[in-house]
C-alpha cells in the first residue's frame, strides 16, 4: 500500500551522549509551562441533561488526550434488583438456542434503568433512574484552544448501547491491533460452548468491543480514503474532532406520547465531525470540490462500515445512508434534484417527502444553502424516508442526512438476523465476529501507511467544516 499511495517515515539519529543543546538555531521563544494550561488543551464535556437555558447539568470534562481513540460507551443498567428481576422474568425458561425465543416487546413502563458512561469499561458518570424507552438528552461539547463549540444534544433512547466516538488526528494502528486480539479471544470463548466462560463475558466485551471496532474502523477508512482522494486534486485533510455515536438503538411503541414498550430496533450511526481541508495550489474551486468529496465519503462509509461488520459480498445488507438512499431512489427511476434559491419555486413542487424533511429543506434553502434530494420516500427493512444533502455553496461543506426518525445510518436487527441465518452462522456466536475481525485486519494494514503522514498546511477560519446528520455549514477557527 505504501508503494501505491506513498508515505513518510521518521529519520532517526542516535547520539552516544545527550546533546547539550538543540541541533537547530532558536529563532524565537514563547511562554514556558510546566504543564499545558487548560485554556490550551482540547477538551470534551458530557452531560445527561440540560437546563431551560440549554446549559449542561452536572457535566463531566476530560482532556481529549485521555479519551482519544479509547473505548467510551453509553449504556443502561437496571436501576434496582427488582428491575433486574423483572427483566429476567421476561426471558423464556430453559436454554435459549434461537433469537426467536426472545420477547419481541418489553413493557418499558414497568422497568427503570440508569444511564452509565464508561471509559475502557470503568464507569465515569451515572445518571438518574428513568423508564425504558424514555429519551436521554446526551449533551456533548468540545473545547479547542481559545474556542468552545456549541453543545450538541443527541436524544438517546433508554435501552440503547452505544460506542461514543472520540477520535482526532488519526486512528491508532496499535489500538486496532489490540482490539483485534480482544475480539479473537471473545470469539474463541463463544465458540468453546463453555457456559461458565460465556456467562462471565460482559456487555463491554460483547457489544462494547464490537461497536468500538465500528468506531475505529469508520474513522480509519475515512482518513485513508480522504487522503487518497486528495492525491489527485492536491487536497489535504485533517480530522479535528470526531464525535457522535455508533451502536444499537431500540424502537419505541408510544401511547399518547408516552413510551409503552420497546421493540427490536437496529444499528444506527450518528457521526458528526469537524475536519480541515485545504488545497496545496490555493485553487478555491478545487478545494470546494475536494470538501464535497470528503463529505460524500463520510456518508458512504455510514453504510459501508456496517456492511463490513455484519455482512459479506454474497449477503449484502439492506441498510441506508444519505448517499445510498439517493442511489436507491435513482435505481427506482426517481429524479435527483439539485435545488437552490433560484430554482426552488419550480422544483420543490416535485418533492414528496415527510413534512419534517420538507420543512428542513425549505429552511436551509431560505438561508442560501443548496439541497440535493430525490422525489419520494425509499424503504429498507425497519426504515422508510429520504436521503438528502445540504451544502454550503461557498465552501462545499454540508450535512448528509436521512429522515424517517434515524440519523446518518440505519440497519435493522431483523436484517442482521437474516444475514446471519443465510451465512449459516452458529447461533451461539450471535453476530458474526469473524467479519468484524476481517475488517479490522484490513483497516490496520491501511493505517500503517497513513498515520505517519504529517499535516503540512496552516488552518484558516474558512478551512474548518462540520459534516454529519446534524451539522450544517462551516465552523469558525478553533
Short mmCIF file of C-alpha atoms in Angstrom, two decimals:
data_model
loop_
_atom_site.label_atom_id
_atom_site.label_comp_id
_atom_site.label_asym_id
_atom_site.label_seq_id
_atom_site.Cartn_x
_atom_site.Cartn_y
_atom_site.Cartn_z
CA UNK A 1 0.00 0.00 0.00
CA UNK A 2 2.86 2.39 0.79
CA UNK A 3 4.29 1.84 -2.73
CA UNK A 4 0.95 2.93 -4.22
CA UNK A 5 -0.08 5.95 -2.14
CA UNK A 6 3.27 6.95 -0.64
CA UNK A 7 4.11 7.68 2.94
CA UNK A 8 6.72 9.15 5.22
CA UNK A 9 8.90 7.79 7.99
CA UNK A 10 10.91 9.42 10.76
CA UNK A 11 14.66 9.80 10.24
CA UNK A 12 16.18 8.56 13.50
CA UNK A 13 19.52 9.93 14.71
CA UNK A 14 21.18 8.20 17.63
CA UNK A 15 23.72 10.00 19.84
CA UNK A 16 26.10 8.29 22.28
CA UNK A 17 25.51 11.07 24.84
CA UNK A 18 22.71 13.58 25.40
CA UNK A 19 23.49 16.77 23.40
CA UNK A 20 23.89 19.91 25.49
CA UNK A 21 21.85 22.00 23.03
CA UNK A 22 19.29 21.69 20.26
CA UNK A 23 20.64 20.93 16.76
CA UNK A 24 18.72 23.87 15.27
CA UNK A 25 19.12 27.60 15.81
CA UNK A 26 16.44 29.10 18.09
CA UNK A 27 14.68 31.95 16.29
CA UNK A 28 12.16 32.93 18.96
CA UNK A 29 10.75 31.59 22.22
CA UNK A 30 7.23 31.67 23.61
CA UNK A 31 5.90 31.13 27.11
CA UNK A 32 7.19 28.21 29.15
CA UNK A 33 4.83 25.86 31.00
CA UNK A 34 5.40 23.07 33.49
CA UNK A 35 2.13 21.60 32.19
CA UNK A 36 -0.17 22.58 29.34
CA UNK A 37 -2.72 25.05 30.77
CA UNK A 38 -6.40 24.11 30.48
CA UNK A 39 -7.02 27.01 28.10
CA UNK A 40 -4.67 25.43 25.55
CA UNK A 41 -6.00 21.89 25.88
CA UNK A 42 -8.54 20.29 23.60
CA UNK A 43 -11.25 19.00 25.93
CA UNK A 44 -14.59 17.24 25.72
CA UNK A 45 -17.51 17.56 28.14
CA UNK A 46 -20.55 15.30 28.58
CA UNK A 47 -23.85 15.70 30.42
CA UNK A 48 -27.07 13.69 30.66
CA UNK A 49 -29.38 16.70 30.66
CA UNK A 50 -29.55 20.47 30.20
CA UNK A 51 -31.49 23.28 31.83
CA UNK A 52 -34.09 25.60 30.32
CA UNK A 53 -31.31 27.88 29.03
CA UNK A 54 -29.56 24.98 27.30
CA UNK A 55 -26.68 24.81 29.80
CA UNK A 56 -25.32 21.37 30.74
CA UNK A 57 -26.40 19.99 34.12
CA UNK A 58 -23.75 18.18 36.21
CA UNK A 59 -21.23 17.92 33.34
CA UNK A 60 -18.04 15.89 33.36
CA UNK A 61 -14.97 17.08 31.41
CA UNK A 62 -11.95 15.16 30.10
CA UNK A 63 -8.77 16.22 28.32
CA UNK A 64 -9.25 14.98 24.77
CA UNK A 65 -5.90 13.18 25.06
CA UNK A 66 -7.33 10.89 27.76
CA UNK A 67 -10.21 9.68 25.61
CA UNK A 68 -8.80 9.94 22.09
CA UNK A 69 -9.00 6.53 20.34
CA UNK A 70 -10.16 4.85 23.59
CA UNK A 71 -13.33 2.82 24.12
CA UNK A 72 -16.10 5.07 25.50
CA UNK A 73 -19.60 3.58 25.84
CA UNK A 74 -23.03 4.80 26.87
CA UNK A 75 -25.35 2.09 28.17
CA UNK A 76 -28.14 1.47 30.68
CA UNK A 77 -28.34 -0.90 33.65
CA UNK A 78 -31.35 -1.91 35.78
CA UNK A 79 -31.95 0.73 38.45
CA UNK A 80 -32.69 -1.79 41.21
CA UNK A 81 -32.55 -5.51 41.85
CA UNK A 82 -36.33 -5.61 41.35
CA UNK A 83 -35.91 -4.08 37.87
CA UNK A 84 -33.30 -6.70 37.01
CA UNK A 85 -35.59 -9.49 38.21
CA UNK A 86 -38.43 -8.04 36.13
CA UNK A 87 -36.23 -8.24 33.03
CA UNK A 88 -35.15 -11.79 33.88
CA UNK A 89 -38.77 -12.85 34.22
CA UNK A 90 -39.39 -11.91 30.58
CA UNK A 91 -36.86 -14.47 29.34
CA UNK A 92 -38.12 -17.95 28.41
CA UNK A 93 -37.32 -20.83 30.70
CA UNK A 94 -34.64 -23.31 29.72
CA UNK A 95 -31.80 -22.94 27.25
CA UNK A 96 -32.10 -20.20 24.62
CA UNK A 97 -30.90 -21.53 21.26
CA UNK A 98 -32.63 -19.16 18.84
CA UNK A 99 -33.17 -15.42 18.77
CA UNK A 100 -36.86 -16.02 18.05
CA UNK A 101 -37.25 -17.34 21.60
CA UNK A 102 -36.62 -13.84 22.98
CA UNK A 103 -39.55 -11.47 23.62
CA UNK A 104 -40.37 -9.12 20.75
CA UNK A 105 -41.59 -6.39 23.09
CA UNK A 106 -40.65 -5.28 26.62
CA UNK A 107 -43.14 -3.24 28.72
CA UNK A 108 -40.96 -0.20 29.33
CA UNK A 109 -43.19 1.43 31.95
CA UNK A 110 -42.52 -1.47 34.37
CA UNK A 111 -38.71 -1.20 34.31
CA UNK A 112 -36.38 1.63 35.32
CA UNK A 113 -32.78 1.92 34.20
CA UNK A 114 -29.79 4.17 34.93
CA UNK A 115 -27.55 5.59 32.18
CA UNK A 116 -23.82 4.94 32.53
CA UNK A 117 -20.86 6.46 30.69
CA UNK A 118 -17.82 4.19 30.71
CA UNK A 119 -14.21 4.70 29.65
CA UNK A 120 -12.38 1.44 28.93
CA UNK A 121 -15.03 -0.38 30.96
CA UNK A 122 -14.82 1.90 34.03
CA UNK A 123 -17.94 3.88 35.00
CA UNK A 124 -17.08 7.60 35.00
CA UNK A 125 -20.60 9.04 35.13
CA UNK A 126 -24.04 7.75 36.16
CA UNK A 127 -27.42 9.41 35.70
CA UNK A 128 -30.75 9.21 37.45
CA UNK A 129 -33.31 6.44 37.05
CA UNK A 130 -35.60 6.62 34.02
CA UNK A 131 -38.06 4.31 32.27
CA UNK A 132 -37.02 2.11 29.39
CA UNK A 133 -37.86 3.89 26.14
CA UNK A 134 -37.54 7.40 27.57
CA UNK A 135 -35.25 9.82 25.77
CA UNK A 136 -32.00 10.88 27.42
CA UNK A 137 -30.52 14.24 26.42
CA UNK A 138 -26.91 13.22 25.81
CA UNK A 139 -25.07 16.54 25.53
CA UNK A 140 -21.55 16.83 24.11
CA UNK A 141 -19.41 19.96 23.98
CA UNK A 142 -15.91 20.34 22.53
CA UNK A 143 -13.40 22.99 23.53
CA UNK A 144 -10.36 23.77 21.42
CA UNK A 145 -7.65 26.23 22.42
CA UNK A 146 -9.44 29.56 22.99
CA UNK A 147 -12.59 28.29 21.28
CA UNK A 148 -15.60 26.45 22.71
CA UNK A 149 -18.02 24.88 20.25
CA UNK A 150 -21.79 24.94 20.90
CA UNK A 151 -23.11 21.96 22.84
CA UNK A 152 -24.68 19.19 20.77
CA UNK A 153 -27.66 17.19 22.06
CA UNK A 154 -28.49 13.69 20.85
CA UNK A 155 -31.66 12.09 22.19
CA UNK A 156 -30.71 8.55 23.20
CA UNK A 157 -33.46 6.00 23.84
CA UNK A 158 -33.07 4.36 27.26
CA UNK A 159 -32.15 0.76 26.48
CA UNK A 160 -29.61 1.65 23.79
CA UNK A 161 -25.99 0.51 23.78
CA UNK A 162 -23.67 2.96 22.05
CA UNK A 163 -19.99 3.44 21.34
CA UNK A 164 -19.26 7.13 21.89
CA UNK A 165 -16.81 8.45 19.31
CA UNK A 166 -13.75 10.43 20.48
CA UNK A 167 -11.31 10.48 17.56
CA UNK A 168 -8.98 13.28 16.42
CA UNK A 169 -5.85 13.45 14.31
CA UNK A 170 -5.59 9.79 13.33
CA UNK A 171 -6.60 6.29 14.33
CA UNK A 172 -4.02 4.32 16.28
CA UNK A 173 -2.91 1.16 14.48
CA UNK A 174 -1.91 -0.20 17.90
CA UNK A 175 -5.49 0.25 19.14
CA UNK A 176 -6.73 -1.66 16.10
CA UNK A 177 -4.27 -4.45 16.78
CA UNK A 178 -5.16 -4.65 20.49
CA UNK A 179 -8.89 -4.68 19.72
CA UNK A 180 -8.39 -7.44 17.16
CA UNK A 181 -6.74 -9.60 19.82
CA UNK A 182 -9.58 -8.95 22.29
CA UNK A 183 -12.25 -9.83 19.74
CA UNK A 184 -10.42 -13.01 18.77
CA UNK A 185 -10.35 -14.04 22.44
CA UNK A 186 -14.09 -13.36 22.78
CA UNK A 187 -14.81 -15.34 19.63
CA UNK A 188 -12.90 -18.33 20.97
CA UNK A 189 -14.91 -18.22 24.20
CA UNK A 190 -18.21 -18.08 22.32
CA UNK A 191 -17.21 -20.99 20.12
CA UNK A 192 -15.98 -23.07 23.06
CA UNK A 193 -19.53 -23.66 24.38
CA UNK A 194 -18.04 -23.35 27.87
CA UNK A 195 -21.08 -21.95 29.68
CA UNK A 196 -19.03 -20.69 32.64
CA UNK A 197 -16.73 -18.64 30.41
CA UNK A 198 -19.61 -17.43 28.26
CA UNK A 199 -21.58 -16.33 31.34
CA UNK A 200 -18.54 -14.36 32.53
CA UNK A 201 -18.48 -12.21 29.38
CA UNK A 202 -19.74 -8.67 30.00
CA UNK A 203 -21.63 -6.26 27.76
CA UNK A 204 -18.35 -4.40 27.28
CA UNK A 205 -16.76 -7.49 25.75
CA UNK A 206 -19.75 -8.50 23.62
CA UNK A 207 -21.30 -5.22 22.46
CA UNK A 208 -18.75 -2.63 23.55
CA UNK A 209 -15.82 -4.11 21.63
CA UNK A 210 -17.95 -4.75 18.54
CA UNK A 211 -19.21 -1.18 18.25
CA UNK A 212 -15.80 0.17 19.27
CA UNK A 213 -14.48 -1.70 16.22
CA UNK A 214 -17.05 0.19 14.15
CA UNK A 215 -15.82 3.49 15.61
CA UNK A 216 -12.15 2.87 14.87
CA UNK A 217 -12.98 1.30 11.51
CA UNK A 218 -15.12 4.19 10.34
CA UNK A 219 -12.53 6.87 11.08
CA UNK A 220 -9.60 4.75 9.86
CA UNK A 221 -11.26 4.29 6.49
CA UNK A 222 -12.43 7.90 6.30
CA UNK A 223 -8.92 9.16 6.95
CA UNK A 224 -7.42 6.74 4.45
CA UNK A 225 -9.93 7.35 1.65
CA UNK A 226 -9.84 11.13 2.14
CA UNK A 227 -6.06 11.06 1.91
CA UNK A 228 -6.18 9.00 -1.28
CA UNK A 229 -8.88 11.27 -2.74
CA UNK A 230 -6.64 14.28 -2.16
CA UNK A 231 -3.68 12.82 -4.06
CA UNK A 232 -5.12 13.65 -7.47
CA UNK A 233 -6.61 17.03 -6.55
CA UNK A 234 -3.76 18.30 -4.34
CA UNK A 235 -6.20 18.30 -1.46
CA UNK A 236 -5.28 17.75 2.17
CA UNK A 237 -7.50 16.63 5.02
CA UNK A 238 -7.11 16.57 8.79
CA UNK A 239 -9.60 15.35 11.38
CA UNK A 240 -10.16 17.90 14.14
CA UNK A 241 -12.79 16.07 16.20
CA UNK A 242 -14.94 13.04 15.52
CA UNK A 243 -17.87 12.66 17.91
CA UNK A 244 -21.38 11.16 17.81
CA UNK A 245 -22.31 7.52 18.42
CA UNK A 246 -22.33 4.08 16.81
CA UNK A 247 -24.43 1.28 18.25
CA UNK A 248 -27.76 -0.34 18.93
CA UNK A 249 -30.94 1.70 19.42
CA UNK A 250 -34.34 0.06 20.08
CA UNK A 251 -37.64 1.15 18.61
CA UNK A 252 -40.29 2.57 20.95
CA UNK A 253 -44.03 1.95 20.97
CA UNK A 254 -45.74 5.12 22.25
CA UNK A 255 -49.18 5.51 23.82
CA UNK A 256 -50.43 9.12 23.73
CA UNK A 257 -46.83 10.33 23.67
CA UNK A 258 -45.58 8.09 26.49
CA UNK A 259 -43.26 5.11 25.88
CA UNK A 260 -45.27 1.92 26.43
CA UNK A 261 -42.84 -0.71 25.18
CA UNK A 262 -39.51 -1.10 23.44
CA UNK A 263 -39.10 -3.41 20.46
CA UNK A 264 -36.15 -4.63 18.37
CA UNK A 265 -34.51 -1.70 16.62
CA UNK A 266 -31.24 -1.63 14.71
CA UNK A 267 -27.68 -0.40 14.37
CA UNK A 268 -27.53 3.37 13.99
CA UNK A 269 -24.60 5.62 13.06
CA UNK A 270 -24.83 9.25 14.16
CA UNK A 271 -21.48 10.74 13.16
CA UNK A 272 -20.91 14.48 13.03
CA UNK A 273 -17.28 15.54 12.94
CA UNK A 274 -15.11 18.59 12.44
CA UNK A 275 -12.37 18.41 9.85
CA UNK A 276 -9.99 20.66 7.95
CA UNK A 277 -9.47 20.71 4.19
CA UNK A 278 -7.01 22.69 2.11
CA UNK A 279 -5.60 22.74 -1.42
CA UNK A 280 -1.86 22.92 -1.97
CA UNK A 281 -2.10 25.18 -5.04
CA UNK A 282 -4.64 27.57 -3.46
CA UNK A 283 -7.38 26.79 -6.01
CA UNK A 284 -10.63 27.68 -4.19
CA UNK A 285 -12.89 25.73 -6.53
CA UNK A 286 -10.76 22.58 -6.33
CA UNK A 287 -10.76 22.86 -2.57
CA UNK A 288 -14.56 23.12 -2.59
CA UNK A 289 -14.87 20.01 -4.77
CA UNK A 290 -12.46 18.14 -2.50
CA UNK A 291 -14.52 19.15 0.55
CA UNK A 292 -17.66 17.78 -1.11
CA UNK A 293 -15.79 14.59 -1.96
CA UNK A 294 -14.75 14.15 1.69
CA UNK A 295 -18.38 14.65 2.73
CA UNK A 296 -19.63 12.03 0.27
CA UNK A 297 -17.02 9.59 1.61
CA UNK A 298 -18.28 10.22 5.15
CA UNK A 299 -21.84 9.33 4.13
CA UNK A 300 -20.87 6.32 2.02
CA UNK A 301 -18.93 4.84 4.93
CA UNK A 302 -22.02 5.10 7.12
CA UNK A 303 -23.47 2.20 5.17
CA UNK A 304 -20.13 0.74 4.06
CA UNK A 305 -18.70 0.08 7.53
CA UNK A 306 -21.82 -1.78 8.81
CA UNK A 307 -21.66 -3.85 5.62
CA UNK A 308 -18.13 -4.90 6.59
CA UNK A 309 -19.21 -5.61 10.16
CA UNK A 310 -22.45 -7.52 9.65
CA UNK A 311 -22.44 -8.89 6.10
CA UNK A 312 -20.29 -10.07 3.23
CA UNK A 313 -20.36 -9.53 -0.56
CA UNK A 314 -22.63 -12.53 -1.11
CA UNK A 315 -25.12 -11.31 1.53
CA UNK A 316 -25.31 -7.50 1.19
CA UNK A 317 -27.44 -5.82 3.87
CA UNK A 318 -30.46 -3.63 3.20
CA UNK A 319 -29.13 -0.68 5.18
CA UNK A 320 -29.30 3.01 4.43
CA UNK A 321 -27.30 6.26 4.43
CA UNK A 322 -27.79 9.57 2.63
CA UNK A 323 -25.82 8.62 -0.48
CA UNK A 324 -27.26 5.08 -0.51
CA UNK A 325 -30.81 6.46 -0.29
CA UNK A 326 -30.06 8.72 -3.27
CA UNK A 327 -28.59 5.76 -5.14
CA UNK A 328 -31.60 3.58 -4.34
CA UNK A 329 -34.02 6.31 -5.44
CA UNK A 330 -32.16 6.75 -8.74
CA UNK A 331 -32.23 2.98 -9.36
CA UNK A 332 -36.01 3.08 -8.85
CA UNK A 333 -36.35 5.71 -11.56
CA UNK A 334 -36.76 8.75 -9.31
CA UNK A 335 -35.28 12.06 -10.34
CA UNK A 336 -32.46 13.56 -8.29
CA UNK A 337 -32.73 17.34 -7.92
CA UNK A 338 -30.08 19.93 -7.08
CA UNK A 339 -32.19 22.70 -5.54
CA UNK A 340 -31.03 26.28 -5.00
CA UNK A 341 -32.74 29.54 -4.07
CA UNK A 342 -33.05 30.41 -7.75
CA UNK A 343 -34.91 27.24 -8.78
CA UNK A 344 -36.67 26.23 -5.54
CA UNK A 345 -40.03 27.67 -6.60
CA UNK A 346 -40.23 25.38 -9.62
CA UNK A 347 -38.57 22.27 -8.16
CA UNK A 348 -40.00 21.94 -4.64
CA UNK A 349 -43.43 21.06 -6.06
CA UNK A 350 -41.87 17.82 -7.35
CA UNK A 351 -40.63 16.69 -3.91
CA UNK A 352 -42.99 14.46 -1.90
CA UNK A 353 -41.15 13.74 1.34
CA UNK A 354 -42.17 13.80 5.02
CA UNK A 355 -43.29 17.15 6.40
CA UNK A 356 -40.32 17.43 8.79
CA UNK A 357 -37.89 16.82 5.94
CA UNK A 358 -39.61 19.35 3.69
CA UNK A 359 -39.51 21.96 6.44
CA UNK A 360 -35.78 21.46 6.95
CA UNK A 361 -35.11 21.63 3.20
CA UNK A 362 -37.09 24.85 2.86
CA UNK A 363 -35.40 26.39 5.91
CA UNK A 364 -31.95 25.52 4.52
CA UNK A 365 -32.76 26.99 1.11
CA UNK A 366 -34.06 30.18 2.70
CA UNK A 367 -30.62 30.92 4.23
CA UNK A 368 -28.74 30.30 0.99
CA UNK A 369 -27.89 26.59 1.26
CA UNK A 370 -28.26 24.13 -1.60
CA UNK A 371 -30.04 20.75 -1.35
CA UNK A 372 -29.61 17.51 -3.28
CA UNK A 373 -32.51 15.08 -2.83
CA UNK A 374 -34.88 12.68 -4.55
CA UNK A 375 -38.64 12.96 -5.05
CA UNK A 376 -40.30 10.21 -3.00
CA UNK A 377 -39.53 8.08 0.08
CA UNK A 378 -37.49 4.89 -0.22
CA UNK A 379 -37.59 1.94 2.17
CA UNK A 380 -35.42 -0.75 3.71
CA UNK A 381 -36.48 -3.20 6.47
CA UNK A 382 -37.32 -1.18 9.58
CA UNK A 383 -36.94 2.25 7.93
CA UNK A 384 -38.70 4.50 5.42
CA UNK A 385 -37.70 8.02 4.48
CA UNK A 386 -35.36 10.09 2.35
CA UNK A 387 -31.69 10.78 1.86
CA UNK A 388 -30.66 14.36 1.26
CA UNK A 389 -27.57 16.54 1.29
CA UNK A 390 -27.50 20.17 2.48
CA UNK A 391 -24.49 22.03 1.07
CA UNK A 392 -22.86 25.38 1.66
CA UNK A 393 -22.33 26.73 -1.90
CA UNK A 394 -19.31 28.78 -0.83
CA UNK A 395 -17.01 26.06 0.52
CA UNK A 396 -18.72 22.72 -0.14
CA UNK A 397 -19.24 21.76 3.50
CA UNK A 398 -22.57 20.29 4.48
CA UNK A 399 -24.78 17.72 6.14
CA UNK A 400 -25.52 14.25 4.77
CA UNK A 401 -28.82 13.23 6.33
CA UNK A 402 -31.51 10.59 6.36
CA UNK A 403 -35.06 11.21 7.55
CA UNK A 404 -37.71 8.94 8.99
CA UNK A 405 -36.56 9.17 12.58
CA UNK A 406 -32.97 7.93 12.17
CA UNK A 407 -29.75 9.82 11.61
CA UNK A 408 -26.71 9.01 9.49
CA UNK A 409 -27.24 5.25 9.01
CA UNK A 410 -29.71 2.53 9.98
CA UNK A 411 -29.57 -1.29 9.79
CA UNK A 412 -32.40 -3.25 11.44
CA UNK A 413 -31.84 -6.23 13.75
CA UNK A 414 -34.14 -8.36 11.59
CA UNK A 415 -31.87 -7.66 8.63
CA UNK A 416 -28.80 -8.64 10.68
CA UNK A 417 -30.54 -11.86 11.71
CA UNK A 418 -31.45 -12.61 8.08
CA UNK A 419 -27.81 -12.26 7.03
CA UNK A 420 -26.63 -14.40 9.95
CA UNK A 421 -29.08 -17.14 9.03
CA UNK A 422 -28.14 -17.08 5.34
CA UNK A 423 -24.45 -17.21 6.26
CA UNK A 424 -25.25 -20.28 8.42
CA UNK A 425 -23.63 -18.63 11.42
CA UNK A 426 -23.62 -20.67 14.61
CA UNK A 427 -26.35 -19.16 16.83
CA UNK A 428 -24.03 -19.42 19.82
CA UNK A 429 -21.74 -16.77 18.32
CA UNK A 430 -24.52 -14.28 17.69
CA UNK A 431 -23.14 -11.52 15.46
CA UNK A 432 -20.51 -12.78 13.05
CA UNK A 433 -17.37 -11.62 14.89
CA UNK A 434 -15.12 -13.00 12.16
CA UNK A 435 -16.49 -10.34 9.80
CA UNK A 436 -15.61 -7.63 12.31
CA UNK A 437 -12.17 -9.17 12.73
CA UNK A 438 -11.62 -9.32 8.97
CA UNK A 439 -12.46 -5.66 8.57
CA UNK A 440 -10.11 -4.74 11.44
CA UNK A 441 -7.20 -6.56 9.80
CA UNK A 442 -7.64 -4.65 6.52
CA UNK A 443 -8.06 -1.34 8.37
CA UNK A 444 -4.89 -1.92 10.35
CA UNK A 445 -2.91 -2.60 7.18
CA UNK A 446 -4.18 0.63 5.64
CA UNK A 447 -3.44 2.70 8.75
CA UNK A 448 0.20 1.57 8.89
CA UNK A 449 0.86 3.69 5.79
CA UNK A 450 -1.38 6.64 6.67
CA UNK A 451 -0.65 7.54 10.30
CA UNK A 452 2.82 8.87 9.50
CA UNK A 453 1.54 11.44 7.00
CA UNK A 454 2.02 14.89 8.60
CA UNK A 455 -0.24 17.92 8.45
CA UNK A 456 1.57 20.34 6.14
CA UNK A 457 -0.78 23.31 5.89
CA UNK A 458 -1.85 26.08 8.20
CA UNK A 459 -5.53 26.23 9.03
CA UNK A 460 -7.58 29.35 8.39
CA UNK A 461 -11.10 30.12 9.69
CA UNK A 462 -12.69 29.06 6.41
CA UNK A 463 -10.87 25.71 6.44
CA UNK A 464 -12.87 24.17 9.27
CA UNK A 465 -16.04 22.30 8.41
CA UNK A 466 -18.61 20.21 10.19
CA UNK A 467 -20.36 17.33 8.48
CA UNK A 468 -22.84 14.77 9.68
CA UNK A 469 -26.53 14.22 10.19
CA UNK A 470 -26.99 17.34 12.30
CA UNK A 471 -24.14 19.63 11.17
CA UNK A 472 -24.65 22.29 8.52
CA UNK A 473 -22.12 24.76 7.23
CA UNK A 474 -18.58 25.57 8.26
CA UNK A 475 -17.22 26.42 11.69
CA UNK A 476 -15.01 29.26 12.81
CA UNK A 477 -11.33 28.68 13.52
CA UNK A 478 -10.63 26.64 16.61
#
